[in-house]
Tab-separated table of C-alpha atoms in Angstrom:
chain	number	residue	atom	x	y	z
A	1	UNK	CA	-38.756	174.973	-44.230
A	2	UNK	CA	-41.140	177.325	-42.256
A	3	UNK	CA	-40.799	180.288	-40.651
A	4	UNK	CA	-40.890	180.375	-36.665
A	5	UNK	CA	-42.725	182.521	-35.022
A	6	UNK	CA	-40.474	184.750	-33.846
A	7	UNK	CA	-39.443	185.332	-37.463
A	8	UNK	CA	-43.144	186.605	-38.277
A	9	UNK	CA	-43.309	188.591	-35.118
A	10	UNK	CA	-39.697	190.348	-36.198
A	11	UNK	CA	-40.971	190.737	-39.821
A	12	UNK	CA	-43.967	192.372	-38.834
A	13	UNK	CA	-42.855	194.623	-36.443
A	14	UNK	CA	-39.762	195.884	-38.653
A	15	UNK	CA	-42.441	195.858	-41.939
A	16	UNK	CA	-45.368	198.327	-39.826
A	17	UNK	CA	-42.972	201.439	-40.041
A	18	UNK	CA	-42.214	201.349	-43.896
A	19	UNK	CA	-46.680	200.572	-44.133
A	20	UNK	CA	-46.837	204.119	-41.715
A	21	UNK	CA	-44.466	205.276	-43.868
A	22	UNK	CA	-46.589	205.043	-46.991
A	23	UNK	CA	-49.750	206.076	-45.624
A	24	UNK	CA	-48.124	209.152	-44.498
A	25	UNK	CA	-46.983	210.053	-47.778
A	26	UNK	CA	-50.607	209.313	-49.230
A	27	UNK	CA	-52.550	211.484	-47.090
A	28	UNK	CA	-49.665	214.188	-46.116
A	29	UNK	CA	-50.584	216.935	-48.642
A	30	UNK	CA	-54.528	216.228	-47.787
A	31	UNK	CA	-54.162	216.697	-43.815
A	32	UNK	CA	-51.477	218.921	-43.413
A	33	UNK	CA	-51.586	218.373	-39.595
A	34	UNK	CA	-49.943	215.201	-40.060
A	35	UNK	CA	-47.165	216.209	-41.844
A	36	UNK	CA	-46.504	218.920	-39.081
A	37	UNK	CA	-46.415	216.172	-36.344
A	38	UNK	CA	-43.999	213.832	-38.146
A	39	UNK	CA	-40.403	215.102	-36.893
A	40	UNK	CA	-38.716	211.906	-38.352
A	41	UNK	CA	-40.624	209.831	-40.304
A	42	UNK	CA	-38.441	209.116	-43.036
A	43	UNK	CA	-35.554	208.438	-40.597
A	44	UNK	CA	-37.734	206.088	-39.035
A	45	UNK	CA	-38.798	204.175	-42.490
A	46	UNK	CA	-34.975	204.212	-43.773
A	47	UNK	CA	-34.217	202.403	-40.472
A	48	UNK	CA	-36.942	200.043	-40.768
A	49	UNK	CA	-36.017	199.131	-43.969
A	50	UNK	CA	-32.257	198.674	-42.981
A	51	UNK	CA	-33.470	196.620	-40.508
A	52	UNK	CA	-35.836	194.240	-42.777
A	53	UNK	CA	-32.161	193.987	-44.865
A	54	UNK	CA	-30.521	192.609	-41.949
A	55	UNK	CA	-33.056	190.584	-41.001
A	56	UNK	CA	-33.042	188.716	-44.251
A	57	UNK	CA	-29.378	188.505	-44.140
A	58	UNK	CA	-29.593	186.822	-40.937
A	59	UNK	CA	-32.552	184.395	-41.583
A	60	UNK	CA	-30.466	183.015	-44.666
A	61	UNK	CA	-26.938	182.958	-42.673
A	62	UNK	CA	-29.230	180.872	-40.155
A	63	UNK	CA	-30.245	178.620	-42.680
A	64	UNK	CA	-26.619	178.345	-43.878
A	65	UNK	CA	-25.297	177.640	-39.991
A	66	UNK	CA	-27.664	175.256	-39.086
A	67	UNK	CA	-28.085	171.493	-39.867
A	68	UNK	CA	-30.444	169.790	-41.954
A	69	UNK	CA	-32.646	167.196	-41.797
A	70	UNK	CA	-30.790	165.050	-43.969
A	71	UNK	CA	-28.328	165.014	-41.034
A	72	UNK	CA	-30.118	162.489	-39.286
A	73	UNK	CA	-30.358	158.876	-40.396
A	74	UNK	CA	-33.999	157.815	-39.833
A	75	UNK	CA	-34.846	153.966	-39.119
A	76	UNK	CA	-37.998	152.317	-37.271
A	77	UNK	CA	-37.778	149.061	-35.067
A	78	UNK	CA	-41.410	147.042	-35.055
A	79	UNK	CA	-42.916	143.663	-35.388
A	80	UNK	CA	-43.836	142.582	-38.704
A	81	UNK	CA	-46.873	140.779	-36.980
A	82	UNK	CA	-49.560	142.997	-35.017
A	83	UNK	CA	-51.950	142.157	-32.980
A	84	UNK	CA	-55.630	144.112	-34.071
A	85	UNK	CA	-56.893	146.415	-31.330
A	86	UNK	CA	-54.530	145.974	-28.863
A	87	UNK	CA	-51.081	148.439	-28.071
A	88	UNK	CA	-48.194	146.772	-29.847
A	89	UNK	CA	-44.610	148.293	-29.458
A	90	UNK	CA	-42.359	150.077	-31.616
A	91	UNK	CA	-39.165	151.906	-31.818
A	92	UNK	CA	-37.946	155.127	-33.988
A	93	UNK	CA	-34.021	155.282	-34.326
A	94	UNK	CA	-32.108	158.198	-35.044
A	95	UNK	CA	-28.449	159.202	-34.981
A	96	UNK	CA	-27.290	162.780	-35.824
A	97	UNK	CA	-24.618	163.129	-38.248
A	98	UNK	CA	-23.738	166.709	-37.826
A	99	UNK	CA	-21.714	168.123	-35.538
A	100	UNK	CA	-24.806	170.585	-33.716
A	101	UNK	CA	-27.128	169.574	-30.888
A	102	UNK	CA	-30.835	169.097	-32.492
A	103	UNK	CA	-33.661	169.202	-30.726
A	104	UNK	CA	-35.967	166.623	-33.125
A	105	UNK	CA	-39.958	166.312	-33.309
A	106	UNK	CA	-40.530	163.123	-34.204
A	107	UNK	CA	-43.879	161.916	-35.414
A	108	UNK	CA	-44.565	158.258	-36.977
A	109	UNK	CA	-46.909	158.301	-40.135
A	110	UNK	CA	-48.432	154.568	-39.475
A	111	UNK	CA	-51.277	155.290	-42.093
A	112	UNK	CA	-55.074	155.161	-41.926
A	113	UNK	CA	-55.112	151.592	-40.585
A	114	UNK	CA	-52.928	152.373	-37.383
A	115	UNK	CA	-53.016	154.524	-34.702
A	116	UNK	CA	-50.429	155.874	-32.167
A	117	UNK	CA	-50.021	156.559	-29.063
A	118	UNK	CA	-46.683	158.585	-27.090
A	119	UNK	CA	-46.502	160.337	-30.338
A	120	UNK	CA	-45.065	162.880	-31.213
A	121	UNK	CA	-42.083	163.569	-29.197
A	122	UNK	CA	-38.909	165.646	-28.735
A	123	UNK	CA	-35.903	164.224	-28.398
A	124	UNK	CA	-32.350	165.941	-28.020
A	125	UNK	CA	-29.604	164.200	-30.543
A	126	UNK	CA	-26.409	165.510	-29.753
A	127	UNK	CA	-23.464	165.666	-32.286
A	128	UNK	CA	-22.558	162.151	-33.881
A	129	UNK	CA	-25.078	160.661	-31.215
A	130	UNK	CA	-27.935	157.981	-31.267
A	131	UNK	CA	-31.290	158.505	-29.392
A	132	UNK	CA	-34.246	156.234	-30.136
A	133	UNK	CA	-38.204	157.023	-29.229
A	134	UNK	CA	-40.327	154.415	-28.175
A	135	UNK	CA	-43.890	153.907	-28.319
A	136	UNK	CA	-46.821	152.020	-29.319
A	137	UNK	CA	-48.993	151.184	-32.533
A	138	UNK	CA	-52.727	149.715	-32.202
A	139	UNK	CA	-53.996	148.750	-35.392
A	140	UNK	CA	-57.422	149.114	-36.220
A	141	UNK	CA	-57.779	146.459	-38.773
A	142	UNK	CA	-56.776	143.559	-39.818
A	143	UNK	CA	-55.187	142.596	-43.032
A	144	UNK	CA	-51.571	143.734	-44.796
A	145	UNK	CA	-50.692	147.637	-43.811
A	146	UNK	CA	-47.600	149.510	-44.266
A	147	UNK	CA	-46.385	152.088	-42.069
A	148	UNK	CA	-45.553	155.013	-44.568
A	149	UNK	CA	-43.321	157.766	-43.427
A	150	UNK	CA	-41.578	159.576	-40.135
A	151	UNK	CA	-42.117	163.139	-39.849
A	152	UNK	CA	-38.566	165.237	-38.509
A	153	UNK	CA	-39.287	168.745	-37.166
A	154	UNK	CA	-36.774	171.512	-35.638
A	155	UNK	CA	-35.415	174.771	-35.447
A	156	UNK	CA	-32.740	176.178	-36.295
A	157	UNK	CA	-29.810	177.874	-34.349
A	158	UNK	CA	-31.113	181.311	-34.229
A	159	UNK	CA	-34.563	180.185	-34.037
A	160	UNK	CA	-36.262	182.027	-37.141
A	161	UNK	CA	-36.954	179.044	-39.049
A	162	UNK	CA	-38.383	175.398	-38.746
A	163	UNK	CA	-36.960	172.561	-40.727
A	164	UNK	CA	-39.240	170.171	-41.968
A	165	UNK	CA	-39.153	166.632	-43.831
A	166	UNK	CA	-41.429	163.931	-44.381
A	167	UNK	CA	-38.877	160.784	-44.701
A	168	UNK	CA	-40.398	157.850	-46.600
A	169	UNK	CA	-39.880	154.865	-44.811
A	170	UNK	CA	-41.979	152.500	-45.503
A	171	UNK	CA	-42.495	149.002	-43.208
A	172	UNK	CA	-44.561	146.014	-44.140
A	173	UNK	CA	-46.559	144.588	-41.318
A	174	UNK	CA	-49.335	141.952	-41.200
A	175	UNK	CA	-52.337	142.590	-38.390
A	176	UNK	CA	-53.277	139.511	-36.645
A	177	UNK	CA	-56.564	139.138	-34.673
A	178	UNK	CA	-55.603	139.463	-30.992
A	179	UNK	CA	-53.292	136.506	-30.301
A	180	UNK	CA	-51.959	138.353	-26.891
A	181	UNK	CA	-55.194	136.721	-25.618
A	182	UNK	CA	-53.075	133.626	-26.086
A	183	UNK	CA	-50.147	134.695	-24.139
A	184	UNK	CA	-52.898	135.950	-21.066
A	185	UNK	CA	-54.280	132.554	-21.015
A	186	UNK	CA	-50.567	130.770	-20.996
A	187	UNK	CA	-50.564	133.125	-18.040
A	188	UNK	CA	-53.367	132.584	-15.829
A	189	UNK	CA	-53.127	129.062	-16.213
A	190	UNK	CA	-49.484	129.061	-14.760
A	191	UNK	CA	-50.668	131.008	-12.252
A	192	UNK	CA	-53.654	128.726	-11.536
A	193	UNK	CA	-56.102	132.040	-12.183
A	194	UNK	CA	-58.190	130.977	-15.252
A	195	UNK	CA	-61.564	131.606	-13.892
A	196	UNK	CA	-60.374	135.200	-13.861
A	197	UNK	CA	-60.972	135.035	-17.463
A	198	UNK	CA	-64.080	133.726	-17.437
A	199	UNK	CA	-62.412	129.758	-18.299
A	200	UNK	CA	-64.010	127.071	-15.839
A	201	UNK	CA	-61.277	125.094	-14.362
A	202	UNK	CA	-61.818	121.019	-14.902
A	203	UNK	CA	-60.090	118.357	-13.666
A	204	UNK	CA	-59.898	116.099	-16.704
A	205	UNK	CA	-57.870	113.011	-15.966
A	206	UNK	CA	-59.856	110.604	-14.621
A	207	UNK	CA	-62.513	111.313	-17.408
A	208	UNK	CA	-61.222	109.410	-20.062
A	209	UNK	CA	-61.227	105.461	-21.711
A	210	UNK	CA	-57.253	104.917	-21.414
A	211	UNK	CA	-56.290	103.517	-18.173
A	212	UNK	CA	-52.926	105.624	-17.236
A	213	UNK	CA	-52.304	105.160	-13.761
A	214	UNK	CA	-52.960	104.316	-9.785
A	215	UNK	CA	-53.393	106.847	-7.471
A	216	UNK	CA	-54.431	107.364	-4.140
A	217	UNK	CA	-58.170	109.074	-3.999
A	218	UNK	CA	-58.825	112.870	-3.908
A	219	UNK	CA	-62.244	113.992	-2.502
A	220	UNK	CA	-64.354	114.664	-5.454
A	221	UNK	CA	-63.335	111.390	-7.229
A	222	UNK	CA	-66.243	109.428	-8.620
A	223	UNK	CA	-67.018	105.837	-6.529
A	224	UNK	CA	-66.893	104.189	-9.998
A	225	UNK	CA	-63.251	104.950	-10.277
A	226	UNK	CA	-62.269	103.139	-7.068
A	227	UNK	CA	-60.231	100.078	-7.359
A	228	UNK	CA	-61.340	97.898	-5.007
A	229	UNK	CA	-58.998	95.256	-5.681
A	230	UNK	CA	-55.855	98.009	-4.692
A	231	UNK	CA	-57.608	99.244	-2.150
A	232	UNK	CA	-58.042	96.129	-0.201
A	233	UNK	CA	-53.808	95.926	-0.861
A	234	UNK	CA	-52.546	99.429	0.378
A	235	UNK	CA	-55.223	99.122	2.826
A	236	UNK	CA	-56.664	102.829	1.583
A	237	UNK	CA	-58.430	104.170	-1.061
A	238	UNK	CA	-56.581	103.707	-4.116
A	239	UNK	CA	-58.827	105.556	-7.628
A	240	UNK	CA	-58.204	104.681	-11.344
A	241	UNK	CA	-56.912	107.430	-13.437
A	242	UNK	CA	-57.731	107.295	-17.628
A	243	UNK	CA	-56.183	109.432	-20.236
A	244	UNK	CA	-57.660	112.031	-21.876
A	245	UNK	CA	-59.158	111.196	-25.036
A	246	UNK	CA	-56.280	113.026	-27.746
A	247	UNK	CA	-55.666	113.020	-31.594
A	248	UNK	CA	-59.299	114.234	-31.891
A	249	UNK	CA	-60.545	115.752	-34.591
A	250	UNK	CA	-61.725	119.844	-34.208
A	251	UNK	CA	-63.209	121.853	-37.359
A	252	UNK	CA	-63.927	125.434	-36.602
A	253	UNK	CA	-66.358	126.670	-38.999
A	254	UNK	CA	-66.313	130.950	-38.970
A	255	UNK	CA	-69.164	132.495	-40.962
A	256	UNK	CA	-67.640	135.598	-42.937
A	257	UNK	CA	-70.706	136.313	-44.706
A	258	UNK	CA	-71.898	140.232	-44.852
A	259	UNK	CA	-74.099	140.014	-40.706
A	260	UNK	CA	-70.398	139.858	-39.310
A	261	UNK	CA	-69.383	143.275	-40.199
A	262	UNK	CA	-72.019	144.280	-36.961
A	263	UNK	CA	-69.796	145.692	-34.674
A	264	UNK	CA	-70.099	145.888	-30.592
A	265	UNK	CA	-67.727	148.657	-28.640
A	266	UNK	CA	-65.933	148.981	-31.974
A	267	UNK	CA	-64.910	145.682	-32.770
A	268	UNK	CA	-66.861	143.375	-35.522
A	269	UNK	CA	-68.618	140.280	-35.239
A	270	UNK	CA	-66.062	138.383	-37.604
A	271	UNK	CA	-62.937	139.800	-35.613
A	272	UNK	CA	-64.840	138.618	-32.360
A	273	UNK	CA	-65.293	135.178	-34.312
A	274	UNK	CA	-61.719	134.606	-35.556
A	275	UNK	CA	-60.280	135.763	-31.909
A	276	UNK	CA	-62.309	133.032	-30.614
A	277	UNK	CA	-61.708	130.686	-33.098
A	278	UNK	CA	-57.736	130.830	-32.800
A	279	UNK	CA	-57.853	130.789	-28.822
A	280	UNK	CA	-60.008	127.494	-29.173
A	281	UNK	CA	-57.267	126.468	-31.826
A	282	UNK	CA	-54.593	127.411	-29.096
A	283	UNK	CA	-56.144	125.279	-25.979
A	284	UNK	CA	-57.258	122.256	-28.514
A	285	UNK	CA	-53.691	122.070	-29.789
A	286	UNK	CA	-52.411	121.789	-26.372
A	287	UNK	CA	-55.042	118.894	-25.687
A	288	UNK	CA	-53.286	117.038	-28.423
A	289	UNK	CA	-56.404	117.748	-30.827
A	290	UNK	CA	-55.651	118.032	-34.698
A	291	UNK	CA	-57.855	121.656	-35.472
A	292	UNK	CA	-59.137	122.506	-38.983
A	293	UNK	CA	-60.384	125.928	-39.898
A	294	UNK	CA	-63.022	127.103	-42.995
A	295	UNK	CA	-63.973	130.658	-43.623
A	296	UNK	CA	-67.027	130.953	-45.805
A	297	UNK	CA	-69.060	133.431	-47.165
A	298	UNK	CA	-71.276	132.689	-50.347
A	299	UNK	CA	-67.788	130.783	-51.091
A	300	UNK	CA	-65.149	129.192	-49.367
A	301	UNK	CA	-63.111	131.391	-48.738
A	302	UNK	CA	-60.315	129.707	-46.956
A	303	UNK	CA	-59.823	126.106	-45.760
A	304	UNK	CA	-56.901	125.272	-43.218
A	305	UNK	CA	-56.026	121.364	-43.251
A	306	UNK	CA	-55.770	119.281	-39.778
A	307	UNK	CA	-52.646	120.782	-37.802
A	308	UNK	CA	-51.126	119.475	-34.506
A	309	UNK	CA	-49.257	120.642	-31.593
A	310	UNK	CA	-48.522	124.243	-30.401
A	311	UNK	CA	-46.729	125.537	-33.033
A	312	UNK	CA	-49.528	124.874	-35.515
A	313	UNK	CA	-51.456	128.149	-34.262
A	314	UNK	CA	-48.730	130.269	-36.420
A	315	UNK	CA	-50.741	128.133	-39.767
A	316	UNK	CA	-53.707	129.095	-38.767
A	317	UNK	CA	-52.730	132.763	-37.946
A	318	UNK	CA	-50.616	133.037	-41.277
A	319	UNK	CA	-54.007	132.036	-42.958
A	320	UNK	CA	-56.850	134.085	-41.194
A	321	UNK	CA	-55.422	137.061	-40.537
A	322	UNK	CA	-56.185	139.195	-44.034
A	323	UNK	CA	-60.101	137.142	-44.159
A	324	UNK	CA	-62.482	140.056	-44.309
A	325	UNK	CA	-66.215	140.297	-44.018
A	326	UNK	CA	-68.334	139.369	-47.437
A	327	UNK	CA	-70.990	141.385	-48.752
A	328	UNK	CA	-73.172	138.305	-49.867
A	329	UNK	CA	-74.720	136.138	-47.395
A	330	UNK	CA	-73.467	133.139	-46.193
A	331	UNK	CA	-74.258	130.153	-47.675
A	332	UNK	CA	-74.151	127.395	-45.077
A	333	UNK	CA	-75.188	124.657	-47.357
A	334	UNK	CA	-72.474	124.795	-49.419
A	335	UNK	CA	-69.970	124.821	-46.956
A	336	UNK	CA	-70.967	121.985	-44.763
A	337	UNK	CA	-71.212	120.512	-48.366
A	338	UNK	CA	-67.595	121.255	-48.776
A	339	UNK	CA	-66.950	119.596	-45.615
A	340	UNK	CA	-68.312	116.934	-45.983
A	341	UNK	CA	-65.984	116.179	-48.976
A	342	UNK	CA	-62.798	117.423	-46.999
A	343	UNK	CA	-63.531	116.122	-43.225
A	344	UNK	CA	-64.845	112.182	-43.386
A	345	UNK	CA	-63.849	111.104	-40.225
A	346	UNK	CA	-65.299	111.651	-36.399
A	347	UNK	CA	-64.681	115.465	-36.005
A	348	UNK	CA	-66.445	117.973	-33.685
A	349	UNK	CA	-67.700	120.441	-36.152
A	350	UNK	CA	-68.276	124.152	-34.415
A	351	UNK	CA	-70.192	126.789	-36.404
A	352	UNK	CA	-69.775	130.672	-35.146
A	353	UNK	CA	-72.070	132.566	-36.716
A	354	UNK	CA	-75.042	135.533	-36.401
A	355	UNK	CA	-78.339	135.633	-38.056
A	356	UNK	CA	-81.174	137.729	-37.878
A	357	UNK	CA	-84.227	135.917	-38.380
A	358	UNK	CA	-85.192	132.507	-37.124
A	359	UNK	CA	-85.838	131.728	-40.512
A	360	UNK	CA	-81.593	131.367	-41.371
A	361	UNK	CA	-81.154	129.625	-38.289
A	362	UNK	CA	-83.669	126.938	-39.483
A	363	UNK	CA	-81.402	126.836	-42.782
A	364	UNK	CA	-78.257	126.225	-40.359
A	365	UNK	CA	-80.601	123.563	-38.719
A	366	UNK	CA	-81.711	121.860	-41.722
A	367	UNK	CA	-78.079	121.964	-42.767
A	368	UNK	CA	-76.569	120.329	-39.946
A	369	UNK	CA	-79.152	117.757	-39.720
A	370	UNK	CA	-78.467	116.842	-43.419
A	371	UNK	CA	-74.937	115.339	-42.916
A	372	UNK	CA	-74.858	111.615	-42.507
A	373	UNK	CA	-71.477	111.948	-41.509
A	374	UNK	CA	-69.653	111.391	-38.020
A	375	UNK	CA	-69.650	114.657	-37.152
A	376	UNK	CA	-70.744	116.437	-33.202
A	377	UNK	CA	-72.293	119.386	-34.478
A	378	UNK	CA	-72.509	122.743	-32.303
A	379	UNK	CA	-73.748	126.248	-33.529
A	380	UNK	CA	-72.098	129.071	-31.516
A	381	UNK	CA	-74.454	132.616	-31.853
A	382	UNK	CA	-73.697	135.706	-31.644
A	383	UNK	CA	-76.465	137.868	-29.795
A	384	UNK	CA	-78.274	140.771	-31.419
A	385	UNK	CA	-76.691	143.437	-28.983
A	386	UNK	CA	-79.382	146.199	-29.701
A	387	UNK	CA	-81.948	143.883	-30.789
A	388	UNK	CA	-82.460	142.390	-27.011
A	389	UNK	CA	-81.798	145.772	-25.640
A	390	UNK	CA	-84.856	147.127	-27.954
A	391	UNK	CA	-86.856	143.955	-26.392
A	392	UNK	CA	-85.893	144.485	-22.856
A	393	UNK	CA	-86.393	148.529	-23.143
A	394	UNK	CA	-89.614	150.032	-21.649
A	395	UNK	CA	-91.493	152.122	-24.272
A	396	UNK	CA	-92.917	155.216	-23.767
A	397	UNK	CA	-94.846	156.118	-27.254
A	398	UNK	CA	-96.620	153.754	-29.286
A	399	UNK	CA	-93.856	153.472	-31.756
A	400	UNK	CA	-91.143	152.616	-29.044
A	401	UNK	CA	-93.848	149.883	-28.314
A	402	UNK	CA	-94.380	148.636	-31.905
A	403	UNK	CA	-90.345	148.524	-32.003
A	404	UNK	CA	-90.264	146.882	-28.735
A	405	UNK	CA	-92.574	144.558	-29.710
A	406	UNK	CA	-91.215	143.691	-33.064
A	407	UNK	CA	-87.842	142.727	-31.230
A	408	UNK	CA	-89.624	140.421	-28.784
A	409	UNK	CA	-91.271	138.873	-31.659
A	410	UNK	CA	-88.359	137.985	-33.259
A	411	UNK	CA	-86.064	136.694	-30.420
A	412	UNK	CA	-88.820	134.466	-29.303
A	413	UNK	CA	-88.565	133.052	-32.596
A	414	UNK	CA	-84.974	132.508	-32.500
A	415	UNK	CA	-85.356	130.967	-29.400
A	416	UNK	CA	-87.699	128.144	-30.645
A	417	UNK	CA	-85.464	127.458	-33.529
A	418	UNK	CA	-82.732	127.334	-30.997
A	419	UNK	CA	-84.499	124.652	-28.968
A	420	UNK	CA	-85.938	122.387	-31.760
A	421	UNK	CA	-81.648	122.452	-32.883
A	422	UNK	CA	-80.849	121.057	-29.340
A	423	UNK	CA	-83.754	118.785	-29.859
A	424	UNK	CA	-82.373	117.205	-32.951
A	425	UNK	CA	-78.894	116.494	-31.223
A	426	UNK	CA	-77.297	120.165	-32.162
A	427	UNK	CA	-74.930	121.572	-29.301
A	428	UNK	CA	-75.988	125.366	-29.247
A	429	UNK	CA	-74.629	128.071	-27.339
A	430	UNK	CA	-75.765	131.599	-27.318
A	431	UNK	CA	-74.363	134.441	-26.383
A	432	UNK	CA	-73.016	137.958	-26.389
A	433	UNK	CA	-70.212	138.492	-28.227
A	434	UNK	CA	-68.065	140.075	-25.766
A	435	UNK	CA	-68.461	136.301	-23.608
A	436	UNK	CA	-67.319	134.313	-26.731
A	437	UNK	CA	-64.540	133.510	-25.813
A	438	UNK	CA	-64.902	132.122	-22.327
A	439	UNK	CA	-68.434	130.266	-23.686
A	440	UNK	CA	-66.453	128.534	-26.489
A	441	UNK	CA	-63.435	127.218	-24.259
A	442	UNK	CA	-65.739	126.406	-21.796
A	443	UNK	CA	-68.226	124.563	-24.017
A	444	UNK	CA	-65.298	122.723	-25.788
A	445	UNK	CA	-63.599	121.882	-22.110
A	446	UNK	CA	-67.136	120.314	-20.998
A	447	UNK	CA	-67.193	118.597	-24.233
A	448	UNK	CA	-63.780	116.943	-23.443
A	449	UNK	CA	-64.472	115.912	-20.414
A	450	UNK	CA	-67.691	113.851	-21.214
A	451	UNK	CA	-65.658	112.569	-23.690
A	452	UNK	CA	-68.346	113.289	-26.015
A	453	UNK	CA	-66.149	113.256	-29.248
């Protein structure tokens, strides 16, 4: 319980009297002159102090009349699955079981992994009445949280005290990486708007080795597709349509070694990976693809078996969404190693990872190049933000130069290694992280399409 302002402001106004009061008896017999021009000033103390009774009195009696906070049943309406970084919503409940009007401040205590918005906010519960306060939760991390405790706050009748009460309510929630990306995509492509999102449209029947159908020709279609023999039937062009090559075999690869905790606008290289990773999942699924996922550090840290259809992306999210960034390097030998052991048939093998130095990517190359097995491999990098704006920045000193330099230096190196990987049959794609996405599905899409699995 805390006193109100207006409780302070009466105390100290009805207290200053019975302080003037005892000053005045302290200095009256050493400046007579004061005593002479005090007509009253004990009336005016015993009245103060009556006063200060009375106002006790009525602070407790308002303590007495008004309603407590255990009054109103507390409960909180959310997801138990959150998507990292992005507003998700959520829903206070309360119902007042007294028969008094409260005015409620009501603040959510989501912990130091959350953050609220809309919060907090006043709501008026009338007697034996339910009101409920919306508003939204964006988690900062992922992983297991628990939202810990609502905060209740208001006055009392008369307005001289606060009430006040933490109420433990604790609510288990996992944090996902952001699968509303999903959701937008399921969106634009209903909408036929994908290349608002970066995601090349491609027609891909007609591309693949299963004949499906007879149909008549669109402009665009390749010559070689014509039938010539239907054709010269309907008496118009008439083009053979294939199947798409399905029930292939995808096996994301997401290095969680101790370079992905670098961070761009706030959000880390590994989070940027494993949003990527489960929107490729998403799309590949839908192409009838079986997907695999590893996360490795120095270890394996996680390995998600072959699953199909749609409804396989809640595996993979189950499975990825507490992985966290190592503090040991990654060891890409051992898990290609690993995968080698667990993946033996045809399987497009994508690697998302960062490095520093051309010296790991020639590890990563060396690696790749090592496996006898069937696999298409492609390395996916993430860009050096800083790094290639320290190589593209103009320097005005001599140590802005050497830095400038330095960062040149070491891109251009990267960029050899990157083309002696293409050279030995390694599908690379560089690029800022914030692209990623739309680089990956793209890649993957063009992939498809040449039916290069």
């Amino acid at each position: 319980m805390i006193p109100s302002r207006l409780l302070i402001l009466l105390a100290l106004l009805l207290t200053t009297p019975l302080l003037l009061g005892g000053v005045e008896d302290v200095f009256s017999d050493r400046l007579p002159g004061l005593g002479a021009l005090d007509l009253s000033g004990r009336t005016v103390a015993d009245i103060a102090l009556l006063l200060n009774v009375v106002l006790v009195i009525v602070a407790g009696v308002d303590v007495l009349i008004s309603g407590s906070p255990d009054d109103i049943e507390v409960d909180r309406e959310i997801s138990e699955v959150l998507s990292v970084g992005t507003p998700n919503p959520s829903k206070i409940l309360l119902r007042n079981k007294s028969r008094r009007p409260l005015k409620v401040l009501v603040h959510d205590d989501p912990g130091p992994l959350i953050e609220t918005e809309r919060m907090p906010q006043e709501v008026d519960l009338q007697p034996w009445k339910e009101a409920e306060v919306t508003y939204t939760v964006a988690p900062l991390k992922r992983g297991a949280a628990k939202l810990q405790a609502v905060h209740l706050r208001f006055p009392t009748v008369l307005g001289l005290w606060t009430r006040h009460q933490i109420r433990p309510l604790e609510t288990a929630v996992r944090i996902y990486p952001d699968i509303r990306a999903v959701y937008r995509y399921e969106l634009m492509a209903s909408r036929n708007r994908l290349a608002e999102i970066g995601v090349r449209v491609m027609r891909m029947p007609g591309q693949g080795r299963e004949f499906e159908r007879l149909r008549e020709y669109r402009y665009g279609d390749e010559i070689r597709q014509i039938d010539w023999k239907a054709t010269s039937r309907q008496r118009q062009l008439i083009t053979r349509e294939f199947n798409v090559e399905r029930n292939q075999n995808i096996v994301l690869m997401v290095d969680c070694g101790r370079f992905m905790r670098n961070e761009t606008d706030g959000i880390s290289y590994l989070d940027r990976a494993l949003n990527s990773a489960i929107m490729l999942s998403y799309i590949a699924l839908g192409q009838g693809d079986n997907v695999s996922l590893m996360a490795f550090s120095n270890r394996i840290e996680r390995f998600i078996r072959p699953v199909r259809g749609k409804p396989g992306i809640q595996t993979i999210l189950r499975s990825t969404y507490d992985i966290q960034a190592s503090t040991k390097t990654a060891d890409y030998s051992l898990a290609l190693e690993y995968l080698s052991k667990v993946q033996r048939k045809r399987a497009l093998v994508i690697l998302i990872t960062f490095v520093t130095d051309e010296l790991q990517l020639r590890v990563i190359g060396e690696s790749l190049q090592l496996r006898s097995l069937p696999y298409l491999p492609m390395c996916v990098l993430l860009q050096d933000v800083g790094l290639k704006e320290m190589a593209d920045r103009i320097p005005d000193s001599d140590v802005e130069a050497f830095h400038t330099s330095a960062a040149a230096q070491i891109l251009t190196g990267q960029a050899q290694e990157v083309a002696t990987m293409r050279e030995n049959g390694v599908l690379m794609v560089d690029t800022p992280p914030d692209l990623l996405t739309e680089r990956l599905i793209n890649e993957y899409l063009t992939i498809k399409m040449r039916n290069l699995m």
